[in-house]
Short mmCIF file of C-alpha atoms (C1' of nucleotides) in Angstrom, two decimals:
data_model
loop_
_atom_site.label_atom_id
_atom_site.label_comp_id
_atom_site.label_asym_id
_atom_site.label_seq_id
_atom_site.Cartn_x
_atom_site.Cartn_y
_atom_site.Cartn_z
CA UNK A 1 -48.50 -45.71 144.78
CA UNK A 2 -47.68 -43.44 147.87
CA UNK A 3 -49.63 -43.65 151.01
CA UNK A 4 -52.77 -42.97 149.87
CA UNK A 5 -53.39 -46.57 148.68
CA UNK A 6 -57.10 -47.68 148.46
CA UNK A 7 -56.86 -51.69 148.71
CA UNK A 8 -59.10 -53.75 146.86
CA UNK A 9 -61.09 -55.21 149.27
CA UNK A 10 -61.86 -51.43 150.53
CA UNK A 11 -63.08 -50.74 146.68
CA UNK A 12 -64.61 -53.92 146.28
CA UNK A 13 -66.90 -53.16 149.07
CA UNK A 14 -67.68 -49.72 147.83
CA UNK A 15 -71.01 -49.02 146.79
CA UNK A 16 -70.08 -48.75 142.75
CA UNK A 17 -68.30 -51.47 142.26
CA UNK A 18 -69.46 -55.08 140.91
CA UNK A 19 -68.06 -58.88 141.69
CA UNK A 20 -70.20 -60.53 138.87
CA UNK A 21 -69.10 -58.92 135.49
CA UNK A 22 -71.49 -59.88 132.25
CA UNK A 23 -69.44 -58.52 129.10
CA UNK A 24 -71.99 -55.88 128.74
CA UNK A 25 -72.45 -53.85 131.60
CA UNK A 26 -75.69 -52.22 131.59
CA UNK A 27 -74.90 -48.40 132.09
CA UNK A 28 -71.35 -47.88 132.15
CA UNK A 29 -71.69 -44.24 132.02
CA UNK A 30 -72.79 -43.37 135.23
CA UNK A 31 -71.15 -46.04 137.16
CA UNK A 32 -67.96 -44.64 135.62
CA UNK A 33 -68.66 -40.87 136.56
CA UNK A 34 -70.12 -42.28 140.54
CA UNK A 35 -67.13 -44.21 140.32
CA UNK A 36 -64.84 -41.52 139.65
CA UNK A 37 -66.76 -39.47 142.04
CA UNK A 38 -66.34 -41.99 144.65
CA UNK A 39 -62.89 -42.34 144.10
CA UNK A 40 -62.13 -38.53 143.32
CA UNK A 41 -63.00 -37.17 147.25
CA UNK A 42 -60.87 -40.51 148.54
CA UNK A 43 -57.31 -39.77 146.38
CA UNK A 44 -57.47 -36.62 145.57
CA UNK A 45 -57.59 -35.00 142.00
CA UNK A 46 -54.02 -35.67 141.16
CA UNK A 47 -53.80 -39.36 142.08
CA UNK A 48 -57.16 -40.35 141.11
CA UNK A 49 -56.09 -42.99 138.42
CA UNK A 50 -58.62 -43.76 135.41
CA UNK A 51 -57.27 -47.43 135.57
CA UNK A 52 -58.60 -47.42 139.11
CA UNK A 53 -62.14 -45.97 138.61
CA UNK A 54 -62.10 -48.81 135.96
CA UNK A 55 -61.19 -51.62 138.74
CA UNK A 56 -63.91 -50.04 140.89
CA UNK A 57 -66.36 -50.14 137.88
CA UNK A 58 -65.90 -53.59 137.38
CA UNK A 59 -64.31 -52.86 134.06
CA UNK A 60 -61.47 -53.35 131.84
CA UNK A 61 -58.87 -50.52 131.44
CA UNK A 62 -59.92 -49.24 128.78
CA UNK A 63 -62.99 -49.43 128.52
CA UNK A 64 -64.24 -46.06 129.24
CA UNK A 65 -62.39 -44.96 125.80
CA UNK A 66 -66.10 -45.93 124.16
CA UNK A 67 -68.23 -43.45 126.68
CA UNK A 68 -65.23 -40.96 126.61
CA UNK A 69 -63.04 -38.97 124.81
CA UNK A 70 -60.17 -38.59 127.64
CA UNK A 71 -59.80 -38.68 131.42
CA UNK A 72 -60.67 -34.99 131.08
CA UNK A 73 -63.65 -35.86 129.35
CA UNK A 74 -64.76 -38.46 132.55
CA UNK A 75 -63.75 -35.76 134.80
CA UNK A 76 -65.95 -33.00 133.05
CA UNK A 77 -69.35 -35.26 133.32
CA UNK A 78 -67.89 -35.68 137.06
CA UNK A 79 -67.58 -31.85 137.21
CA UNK A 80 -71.18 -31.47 135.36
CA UNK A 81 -72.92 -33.24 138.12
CA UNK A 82 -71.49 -31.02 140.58
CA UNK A 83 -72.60 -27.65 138.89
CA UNK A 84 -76.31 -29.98 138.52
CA UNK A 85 -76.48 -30.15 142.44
CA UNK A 86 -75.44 -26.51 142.81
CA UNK A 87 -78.05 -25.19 140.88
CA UNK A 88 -80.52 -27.80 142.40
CA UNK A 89 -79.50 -26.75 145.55
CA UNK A 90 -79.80 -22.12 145.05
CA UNK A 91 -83.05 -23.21 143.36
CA UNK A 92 -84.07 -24.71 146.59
CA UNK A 93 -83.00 -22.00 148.62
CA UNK A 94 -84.72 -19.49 146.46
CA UNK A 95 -88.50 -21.65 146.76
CA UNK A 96 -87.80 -22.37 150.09
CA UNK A 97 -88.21 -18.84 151.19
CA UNK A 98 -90.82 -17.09 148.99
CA UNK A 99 -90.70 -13.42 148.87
CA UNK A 100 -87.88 -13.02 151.09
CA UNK A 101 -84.60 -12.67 148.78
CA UNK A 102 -82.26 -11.88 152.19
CA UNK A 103 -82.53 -15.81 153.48
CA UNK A 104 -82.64 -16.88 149.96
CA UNK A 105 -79.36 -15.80 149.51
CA UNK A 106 -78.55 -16.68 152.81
CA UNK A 107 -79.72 -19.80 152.60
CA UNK A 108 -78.32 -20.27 149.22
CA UNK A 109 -74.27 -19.39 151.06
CA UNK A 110 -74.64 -21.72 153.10
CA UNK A 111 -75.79 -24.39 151.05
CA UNK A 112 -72.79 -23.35 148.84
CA UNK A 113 -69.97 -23.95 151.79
CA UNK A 114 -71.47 -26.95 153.10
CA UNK A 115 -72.05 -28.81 149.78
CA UNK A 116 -68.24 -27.59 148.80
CA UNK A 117 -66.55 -28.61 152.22
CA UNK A 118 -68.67 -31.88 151.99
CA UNK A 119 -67.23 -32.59 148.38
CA UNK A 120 -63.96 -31.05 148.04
CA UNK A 121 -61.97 -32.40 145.75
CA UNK A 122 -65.53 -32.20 143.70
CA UNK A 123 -64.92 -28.56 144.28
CA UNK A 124 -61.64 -28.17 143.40
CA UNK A 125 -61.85 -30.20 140.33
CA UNK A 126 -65.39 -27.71 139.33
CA UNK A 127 -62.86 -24.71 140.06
CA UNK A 128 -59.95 -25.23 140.88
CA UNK A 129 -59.24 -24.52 136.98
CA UNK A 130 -57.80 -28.45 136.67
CA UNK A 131 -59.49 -28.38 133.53
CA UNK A 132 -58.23 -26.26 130.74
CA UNK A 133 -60.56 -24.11 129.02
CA UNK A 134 -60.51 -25.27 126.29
CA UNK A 135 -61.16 -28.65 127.42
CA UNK A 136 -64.43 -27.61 128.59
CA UNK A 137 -66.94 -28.91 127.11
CA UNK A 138 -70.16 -26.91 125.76
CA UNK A 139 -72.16 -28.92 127.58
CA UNK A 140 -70.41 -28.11 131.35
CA UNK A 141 -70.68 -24.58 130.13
CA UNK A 142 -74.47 -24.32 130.34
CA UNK A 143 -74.76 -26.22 133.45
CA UNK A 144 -72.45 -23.82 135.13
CA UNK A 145 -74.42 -20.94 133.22
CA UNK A 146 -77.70 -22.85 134.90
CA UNK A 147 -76.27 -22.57 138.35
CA UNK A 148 -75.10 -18.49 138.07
CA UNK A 149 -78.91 -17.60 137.15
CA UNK A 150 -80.41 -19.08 139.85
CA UNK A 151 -78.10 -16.22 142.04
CA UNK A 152 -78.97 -13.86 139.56
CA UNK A 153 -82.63 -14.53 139.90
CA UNK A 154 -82.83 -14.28 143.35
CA UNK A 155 -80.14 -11.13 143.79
CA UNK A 156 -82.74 -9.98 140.73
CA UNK A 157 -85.54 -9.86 142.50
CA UNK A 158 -84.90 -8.71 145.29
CA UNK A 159 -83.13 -5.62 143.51
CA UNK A 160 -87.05 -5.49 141.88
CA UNK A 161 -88.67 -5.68 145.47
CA UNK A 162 -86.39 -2.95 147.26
CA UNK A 163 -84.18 -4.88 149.31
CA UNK A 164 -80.86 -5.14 147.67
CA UNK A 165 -78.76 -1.67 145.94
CA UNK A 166 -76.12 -1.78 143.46
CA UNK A 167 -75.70 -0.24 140.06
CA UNK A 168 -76.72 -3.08 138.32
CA UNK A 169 -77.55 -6.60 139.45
CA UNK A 170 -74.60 -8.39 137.50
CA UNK A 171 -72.16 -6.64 140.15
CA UNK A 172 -74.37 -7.48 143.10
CA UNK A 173 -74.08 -11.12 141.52
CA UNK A 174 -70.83 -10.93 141.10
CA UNK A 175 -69.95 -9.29 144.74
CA UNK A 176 -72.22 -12.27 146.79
CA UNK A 177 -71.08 -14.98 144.84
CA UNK A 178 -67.77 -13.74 144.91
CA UNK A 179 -67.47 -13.74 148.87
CA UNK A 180 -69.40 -17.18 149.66
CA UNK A 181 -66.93 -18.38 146.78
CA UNK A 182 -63.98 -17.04 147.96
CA UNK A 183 -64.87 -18.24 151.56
CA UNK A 184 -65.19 -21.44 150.50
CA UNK A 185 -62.02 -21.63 148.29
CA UNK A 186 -59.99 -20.52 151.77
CA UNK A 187 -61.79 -23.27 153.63
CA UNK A 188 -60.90 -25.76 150.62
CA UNK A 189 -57.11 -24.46 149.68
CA UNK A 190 -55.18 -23.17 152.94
CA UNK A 191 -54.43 -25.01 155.90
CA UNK A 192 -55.40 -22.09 158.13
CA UNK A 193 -59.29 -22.40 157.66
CA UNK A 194 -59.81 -25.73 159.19
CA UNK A 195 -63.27 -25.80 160.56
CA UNK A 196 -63.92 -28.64 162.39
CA UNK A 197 -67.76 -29.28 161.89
CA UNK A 198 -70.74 -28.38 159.80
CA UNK A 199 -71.79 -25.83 162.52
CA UNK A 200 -68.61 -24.32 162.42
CA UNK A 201 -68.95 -24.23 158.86
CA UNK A 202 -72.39 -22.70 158.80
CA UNK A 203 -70.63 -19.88 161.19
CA UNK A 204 -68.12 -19.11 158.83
CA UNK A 205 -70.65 -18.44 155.94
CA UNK A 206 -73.01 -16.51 158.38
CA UNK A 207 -70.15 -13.60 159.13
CA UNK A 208 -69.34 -13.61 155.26
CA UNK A 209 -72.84 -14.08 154.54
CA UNK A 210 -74.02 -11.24 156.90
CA UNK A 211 -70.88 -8.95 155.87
CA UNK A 212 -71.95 -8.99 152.00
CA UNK A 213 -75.60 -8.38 152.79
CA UNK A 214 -74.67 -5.30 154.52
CA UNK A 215 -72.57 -4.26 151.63
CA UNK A 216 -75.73 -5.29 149.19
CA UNK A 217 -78.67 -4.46 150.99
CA UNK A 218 -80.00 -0.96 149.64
CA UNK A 219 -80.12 2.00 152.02
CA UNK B 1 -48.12 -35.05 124.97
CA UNK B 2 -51.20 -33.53 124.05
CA UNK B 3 -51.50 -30.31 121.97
CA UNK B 4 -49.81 -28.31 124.70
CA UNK B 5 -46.26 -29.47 123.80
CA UNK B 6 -43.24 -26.98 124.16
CA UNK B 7 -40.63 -28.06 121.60
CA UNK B 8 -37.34 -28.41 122.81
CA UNK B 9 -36.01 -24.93 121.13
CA UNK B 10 -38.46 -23.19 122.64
CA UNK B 11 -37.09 -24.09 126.21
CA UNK B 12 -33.42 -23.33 125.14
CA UNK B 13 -34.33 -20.20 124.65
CA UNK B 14 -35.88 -19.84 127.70
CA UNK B 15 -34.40 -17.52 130.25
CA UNK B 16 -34.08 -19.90 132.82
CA UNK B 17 -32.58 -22.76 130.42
CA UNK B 18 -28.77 -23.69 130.04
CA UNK B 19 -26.77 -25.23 126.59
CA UNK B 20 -23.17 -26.25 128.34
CA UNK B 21 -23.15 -28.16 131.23
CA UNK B 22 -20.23 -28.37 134.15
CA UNK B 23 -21.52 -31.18 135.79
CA UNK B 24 -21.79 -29.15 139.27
CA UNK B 25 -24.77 -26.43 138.25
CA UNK B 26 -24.12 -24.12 140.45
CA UNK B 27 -27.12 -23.16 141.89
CA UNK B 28 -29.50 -25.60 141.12
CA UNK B 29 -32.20 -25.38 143.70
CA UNK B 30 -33.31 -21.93 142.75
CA UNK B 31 -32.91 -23.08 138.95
CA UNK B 32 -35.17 -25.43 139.78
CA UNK B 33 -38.18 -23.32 140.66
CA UNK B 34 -37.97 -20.79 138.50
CA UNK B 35 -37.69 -23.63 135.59
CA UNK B 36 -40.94 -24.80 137.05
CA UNK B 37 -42.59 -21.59 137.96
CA UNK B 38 -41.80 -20.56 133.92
CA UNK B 39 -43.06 -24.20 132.53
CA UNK B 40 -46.14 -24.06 135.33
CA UNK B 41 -47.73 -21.38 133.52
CA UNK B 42 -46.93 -22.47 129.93
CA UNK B 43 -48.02 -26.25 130.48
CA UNK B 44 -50.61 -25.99 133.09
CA UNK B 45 -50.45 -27.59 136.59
CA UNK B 46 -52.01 -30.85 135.33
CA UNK B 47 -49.73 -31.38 132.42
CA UNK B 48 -46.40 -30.23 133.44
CA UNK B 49 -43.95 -32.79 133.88
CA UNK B 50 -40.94 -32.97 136.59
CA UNK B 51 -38.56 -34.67 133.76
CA UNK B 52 -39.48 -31.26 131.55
CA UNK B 53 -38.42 -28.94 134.54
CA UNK B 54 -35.01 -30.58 134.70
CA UNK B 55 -34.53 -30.49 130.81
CA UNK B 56 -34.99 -26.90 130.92
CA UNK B 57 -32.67 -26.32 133.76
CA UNK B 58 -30.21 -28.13 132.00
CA UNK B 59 -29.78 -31.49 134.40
CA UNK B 60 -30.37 -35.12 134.22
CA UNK B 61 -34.11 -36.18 135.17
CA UNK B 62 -33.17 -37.56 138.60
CA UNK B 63 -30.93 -34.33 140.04
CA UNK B 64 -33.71 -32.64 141.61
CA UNK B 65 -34.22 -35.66 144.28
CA UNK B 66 -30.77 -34.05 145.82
CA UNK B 67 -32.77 -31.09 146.38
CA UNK B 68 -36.72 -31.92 146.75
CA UNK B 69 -37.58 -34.68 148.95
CA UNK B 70 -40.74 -34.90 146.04
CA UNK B 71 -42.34 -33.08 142.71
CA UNK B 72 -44.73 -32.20 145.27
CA UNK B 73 -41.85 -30.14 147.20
CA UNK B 74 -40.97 -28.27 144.64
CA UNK B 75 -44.43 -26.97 143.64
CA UNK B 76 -44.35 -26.18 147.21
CA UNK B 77 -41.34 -24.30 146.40
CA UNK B 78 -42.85 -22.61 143.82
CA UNK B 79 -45.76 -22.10 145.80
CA UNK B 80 -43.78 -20.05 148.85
CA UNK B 81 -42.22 -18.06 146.30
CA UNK B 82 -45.69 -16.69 145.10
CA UNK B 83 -46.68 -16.29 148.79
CA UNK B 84 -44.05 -13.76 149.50
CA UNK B 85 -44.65 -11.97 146.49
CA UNK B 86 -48.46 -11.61 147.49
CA UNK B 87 -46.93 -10.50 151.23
CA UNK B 88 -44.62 -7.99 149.71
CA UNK B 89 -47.29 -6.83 147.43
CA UNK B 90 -50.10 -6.58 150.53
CA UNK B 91 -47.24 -4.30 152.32
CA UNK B 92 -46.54 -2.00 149.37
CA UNK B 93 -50.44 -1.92 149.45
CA UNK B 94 -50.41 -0.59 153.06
CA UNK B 95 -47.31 1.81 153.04
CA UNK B 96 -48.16 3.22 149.88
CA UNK B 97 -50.95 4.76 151.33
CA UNK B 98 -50.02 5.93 155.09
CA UNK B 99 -53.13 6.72 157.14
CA UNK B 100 -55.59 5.70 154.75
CA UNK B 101 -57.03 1.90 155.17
CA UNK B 102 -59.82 1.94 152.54
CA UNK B 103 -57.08 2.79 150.42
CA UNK B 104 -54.85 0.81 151.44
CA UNK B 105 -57.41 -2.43 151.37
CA UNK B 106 -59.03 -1.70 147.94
CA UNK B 107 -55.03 -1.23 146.59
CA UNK B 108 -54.46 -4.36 148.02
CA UNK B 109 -57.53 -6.36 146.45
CA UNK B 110 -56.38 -4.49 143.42
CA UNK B 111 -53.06 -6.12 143.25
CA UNK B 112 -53.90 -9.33 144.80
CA UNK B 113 -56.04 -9.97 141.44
CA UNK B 114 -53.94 -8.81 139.10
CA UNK B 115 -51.01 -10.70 139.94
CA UNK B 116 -53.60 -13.84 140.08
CA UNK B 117 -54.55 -13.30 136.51
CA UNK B 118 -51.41 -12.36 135.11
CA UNK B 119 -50.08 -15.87 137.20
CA UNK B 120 -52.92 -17.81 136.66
CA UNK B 121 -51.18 -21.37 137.11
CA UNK B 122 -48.98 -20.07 140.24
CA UNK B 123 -52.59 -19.09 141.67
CA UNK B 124 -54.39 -22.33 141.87
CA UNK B 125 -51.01 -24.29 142.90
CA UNK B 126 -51.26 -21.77 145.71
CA UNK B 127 -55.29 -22.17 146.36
CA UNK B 128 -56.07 -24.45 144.27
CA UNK B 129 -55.54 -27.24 146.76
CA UNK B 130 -53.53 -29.22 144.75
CA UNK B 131 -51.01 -30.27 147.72
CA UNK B 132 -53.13 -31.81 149.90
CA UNK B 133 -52.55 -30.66 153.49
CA UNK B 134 -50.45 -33.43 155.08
CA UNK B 135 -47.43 -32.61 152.40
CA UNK B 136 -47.99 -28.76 153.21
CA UNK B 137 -44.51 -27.97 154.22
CA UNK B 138 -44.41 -25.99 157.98
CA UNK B 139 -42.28 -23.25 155.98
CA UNK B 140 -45.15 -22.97 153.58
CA UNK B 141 -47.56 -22.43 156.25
CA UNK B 142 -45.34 -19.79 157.69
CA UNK B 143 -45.63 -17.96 154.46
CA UNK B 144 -49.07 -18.04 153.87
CA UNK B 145 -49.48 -16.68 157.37
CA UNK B 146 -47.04 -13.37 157.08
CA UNK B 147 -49.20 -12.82 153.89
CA UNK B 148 -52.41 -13.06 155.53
CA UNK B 149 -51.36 -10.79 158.81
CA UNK B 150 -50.23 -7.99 156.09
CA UNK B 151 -54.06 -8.07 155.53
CA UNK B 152 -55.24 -8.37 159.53
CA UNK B 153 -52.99 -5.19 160.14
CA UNK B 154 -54.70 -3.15 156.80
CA UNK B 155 -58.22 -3.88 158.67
CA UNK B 156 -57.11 -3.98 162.51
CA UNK B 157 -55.59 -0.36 162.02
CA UNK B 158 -58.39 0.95 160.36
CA UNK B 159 -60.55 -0.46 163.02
CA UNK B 160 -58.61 1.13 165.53
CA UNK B 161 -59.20 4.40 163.75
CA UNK B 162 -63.02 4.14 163.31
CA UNK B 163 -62.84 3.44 159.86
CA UNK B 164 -63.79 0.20 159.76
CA UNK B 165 -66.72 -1.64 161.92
CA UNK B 166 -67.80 -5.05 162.84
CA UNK B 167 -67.72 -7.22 165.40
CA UNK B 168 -63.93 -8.05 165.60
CA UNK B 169 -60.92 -7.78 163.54
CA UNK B 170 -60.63 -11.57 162.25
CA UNK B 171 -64.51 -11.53 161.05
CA UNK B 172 -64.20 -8.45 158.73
CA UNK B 173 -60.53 -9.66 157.48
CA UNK B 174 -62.22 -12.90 156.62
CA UNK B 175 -65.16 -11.14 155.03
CA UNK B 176 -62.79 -9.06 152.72
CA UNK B 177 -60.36 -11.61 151.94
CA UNK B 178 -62.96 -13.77 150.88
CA UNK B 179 -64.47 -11.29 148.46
CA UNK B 180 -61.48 -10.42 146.60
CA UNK B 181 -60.15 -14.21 146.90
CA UNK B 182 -63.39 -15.57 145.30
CA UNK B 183 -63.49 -13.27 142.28
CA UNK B 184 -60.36 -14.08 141.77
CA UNK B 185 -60.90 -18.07 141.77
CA UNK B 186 -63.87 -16.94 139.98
CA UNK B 187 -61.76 -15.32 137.32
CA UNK B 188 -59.53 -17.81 136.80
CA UNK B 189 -61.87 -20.68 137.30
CA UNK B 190 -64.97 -20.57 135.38
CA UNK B 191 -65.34 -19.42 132.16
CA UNK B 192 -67.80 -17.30 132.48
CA UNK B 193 -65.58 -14.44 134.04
CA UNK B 194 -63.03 -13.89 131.12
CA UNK B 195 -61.76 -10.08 131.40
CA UNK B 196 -59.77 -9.14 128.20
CA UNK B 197 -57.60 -6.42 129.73
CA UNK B 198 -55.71 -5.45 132.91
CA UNK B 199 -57.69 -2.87 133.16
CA UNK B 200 -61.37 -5.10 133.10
CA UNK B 201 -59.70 -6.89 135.92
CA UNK B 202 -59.36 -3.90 137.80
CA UNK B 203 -63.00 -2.91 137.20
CA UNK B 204 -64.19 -5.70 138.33
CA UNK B 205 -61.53 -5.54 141.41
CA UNK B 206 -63.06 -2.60 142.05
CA UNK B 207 -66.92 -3.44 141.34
CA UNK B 208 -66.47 -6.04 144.84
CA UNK B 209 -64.03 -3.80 146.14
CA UNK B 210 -66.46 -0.70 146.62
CA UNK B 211 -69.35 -3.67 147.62
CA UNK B 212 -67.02 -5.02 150.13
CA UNK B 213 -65.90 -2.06 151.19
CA UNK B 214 -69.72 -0.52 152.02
CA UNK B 215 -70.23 -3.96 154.22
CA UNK B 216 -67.06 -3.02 156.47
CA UNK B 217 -67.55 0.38 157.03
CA UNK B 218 -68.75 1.78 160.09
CA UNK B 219 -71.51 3.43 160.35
"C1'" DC C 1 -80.59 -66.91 111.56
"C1'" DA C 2 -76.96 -64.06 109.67
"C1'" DT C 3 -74.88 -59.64 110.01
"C1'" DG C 4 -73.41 -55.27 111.70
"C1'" DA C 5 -73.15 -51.83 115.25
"C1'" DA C 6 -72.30 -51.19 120.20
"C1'" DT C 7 -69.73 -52.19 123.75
"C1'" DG C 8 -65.74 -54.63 126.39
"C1'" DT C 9 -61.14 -56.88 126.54
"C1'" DT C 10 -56.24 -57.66 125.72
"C1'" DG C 11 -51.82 -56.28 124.65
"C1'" DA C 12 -48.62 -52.84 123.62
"C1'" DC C 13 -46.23 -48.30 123.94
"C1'" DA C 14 -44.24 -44.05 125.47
"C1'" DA C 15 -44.11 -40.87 129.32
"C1'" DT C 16 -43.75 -40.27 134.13
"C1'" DG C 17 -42.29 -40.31 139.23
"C1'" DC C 18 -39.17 -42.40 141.92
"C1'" DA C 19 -35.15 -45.17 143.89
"C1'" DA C 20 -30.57 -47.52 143.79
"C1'" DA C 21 -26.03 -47.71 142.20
"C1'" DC C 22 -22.45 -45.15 140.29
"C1'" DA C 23 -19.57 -40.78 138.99
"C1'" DT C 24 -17.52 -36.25 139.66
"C1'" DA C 25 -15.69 -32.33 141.82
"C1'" DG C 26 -14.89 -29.04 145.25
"C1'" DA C 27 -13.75 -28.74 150.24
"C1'" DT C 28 -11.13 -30.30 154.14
"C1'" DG C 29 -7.49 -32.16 157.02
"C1'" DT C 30 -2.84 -33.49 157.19
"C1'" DA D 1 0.61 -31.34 147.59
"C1'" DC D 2 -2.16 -35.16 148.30
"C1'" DA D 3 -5.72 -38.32 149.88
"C1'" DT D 4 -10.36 -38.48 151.30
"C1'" DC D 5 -14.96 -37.11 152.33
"C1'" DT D 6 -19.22 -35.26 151.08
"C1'" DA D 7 -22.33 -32.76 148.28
"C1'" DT D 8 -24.16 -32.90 143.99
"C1'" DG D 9 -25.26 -35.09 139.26
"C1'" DT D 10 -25.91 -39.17 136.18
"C1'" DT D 11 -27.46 -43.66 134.59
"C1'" DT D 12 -30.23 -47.49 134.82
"C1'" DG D 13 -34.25 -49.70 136.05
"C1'" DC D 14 -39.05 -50.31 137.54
"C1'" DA D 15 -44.02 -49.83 138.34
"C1'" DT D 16 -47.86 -46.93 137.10
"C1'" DT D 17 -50.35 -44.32 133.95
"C1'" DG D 18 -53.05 -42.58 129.69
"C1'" DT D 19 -53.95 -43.91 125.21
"C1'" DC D 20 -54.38 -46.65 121.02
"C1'" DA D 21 -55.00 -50.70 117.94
"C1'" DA D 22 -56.58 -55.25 117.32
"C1'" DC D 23 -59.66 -58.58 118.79
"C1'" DA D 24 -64.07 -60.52 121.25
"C1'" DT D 25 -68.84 -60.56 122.65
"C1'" DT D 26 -73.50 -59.29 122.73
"C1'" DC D 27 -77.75 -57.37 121.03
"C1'" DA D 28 -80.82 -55.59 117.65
"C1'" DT D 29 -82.37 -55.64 113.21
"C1'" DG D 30 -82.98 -57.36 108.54
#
DNA sequence: CATGAATGTTGACAATGCAAACATAGATGT
DNA sequence: ACATCTATGTTTGCATTGTCAACATTCATG
């Protein structure tokens, strides 16, 4: 059990999690992948449980077995969501600031960092690589697919309008997304990046952020 | 056991592996983690197992508690090992080329990614976050550190000699550390970056390299 | 209203991390 | 040389975990 013990009263309070159980449960699905969400950022990858998520669910152990395959499987649709809000999130960023493809991307960094220091062990289990390939399901593959265009779209046009350089736009892509990601993976994995709040956060992307533009931006 | 199971031959006739047994080992500790760095990158982080470790090294399932307060100390371990290696390959990086920090930076993103692909599993033990910070051992730390200061000293010289620009030292280290960091994470990570060859890895090294590098220069 | 397909539950099993009690052997002091 | 101490392994045992098989309940559909 370790330290990092969650009681029960803690999970029976939790937002997820039922007192009342009829044998049928309405949506098990979701409340199994907000569940595991829940419970993912608390424990940690490694000693999230699928027992537990099932105690939090209101749910026998084994019940999950009919939604899905494998723990991997839960984890995956947990995963899914994650790459959902991404996208959700660079397509905001991109209609937020018509016509102007430098604070779209901008805007689109930060939103990156913040969502990933706000989730974690969301991030880490997206790609951190806990999953093996070939474990991944087709399905997770799109979503992530989904979440890359909306980058490429806006690194696309503004390569169309003038503003950005590069050879091609796939190595602009991969240059930006490269940096906010690897900023955020040093936040996430070493102890040495510890910032201490959002602003500091926000900093942090802003002197990647600013760095890459002036490596992108066309001259 | 999965699909990924390593029959017991297979670990005999591993290097690290022993048939007789004097019931002192010898040197167990360092038998230890290079049992586990070998079975890390054959099983995966997720699956490997500490009871498989000592079978390979040739020891009873409970020896290693003699020498690891936890498993999660001796992924640490395993962990410091690769840190040094990335330090001693960051200083090769510098003295290789005396004089010259672009080269000396871009050799050292060069060989920071390759030794992340060909060590995938090491990798995201290292950055993956899989320890979570409170077991991160002080010695650990320490090592991360030294590797990270072979970097500061690549850009801080080459700041010093008007190659490089921005505002101060620790911005641009974090700006370049991040690029090459990310597309490595991004490499190993998501599926969508799968380079077949060494030498595709170094292309694309060298596609964020040559971006990163025309944000740092000074101009 | 019966029947079958979905969906949950219970019980069992092997594998795992860990700890306590026990065993061995190489070093140390006399 | 001999007894003893301590470092290092081993065995046994336990709780937790993922997974499966057998059983139970509900709902929809004829």
């Amino acid at each position: 059990m370790l330290d990092l013990a969650v009681d029960a009263d803690m999970m029976k309070n939790s937002r997820h999690c039922r007192r009342e159980r009829p044998y049928h449960h309405g949506d098990l699905y979701s409340s199994l992948v907000k569940a595991a969400e829940e419970l993912l950022e608390i424990k940690g990858a490694n000693a999230l449980s699928l027992r537990e998520v099932c105690q939090c669910a209101g749910v026998s152990h084994a019940a999950p077995y009919r939604h899905f395959r494998d723990k991997a499987a839960l984890m995956e649709a947990v995963a899914k969501a994650g790459f959902d809000q991404l996208g959700a999130m660079t397509r905001d960023a991109r209609t937020k600031h018509p016509g102007d493809p430098v604070m779209q991307i901008l805007d689109a960094g930060r939103a990156y960092v913040a969502w990933a220091t706000e989730n974690p062990e969301r991030t880490r289990l997206m790609f951190g690589g806990m999953m093996k390939s070939e474990d991944i399901d087709e399905d997770l593959h799109r979503t992530a697919e989904a979440a890359y265009d909306e980058i490429y779209r806006i690194i696309d046009d503004g390569r169309s309008a003038g503003v950005f350089g590069g050879r091609d736009t796939d190595s602009v892509v991969l240059s930006a997304w490269s940096a906010v990601h690897g900023l955020t993976m040093l936040i996430l994995g070493s102890g040495k990046l510890t910032p201490d709040s959002p602003g500091d956060v926000r900093d942090l992307a802003d002197v990647v952020g600013e760095t890459m533009l002036s490596g992108i931006r066309s001259r």
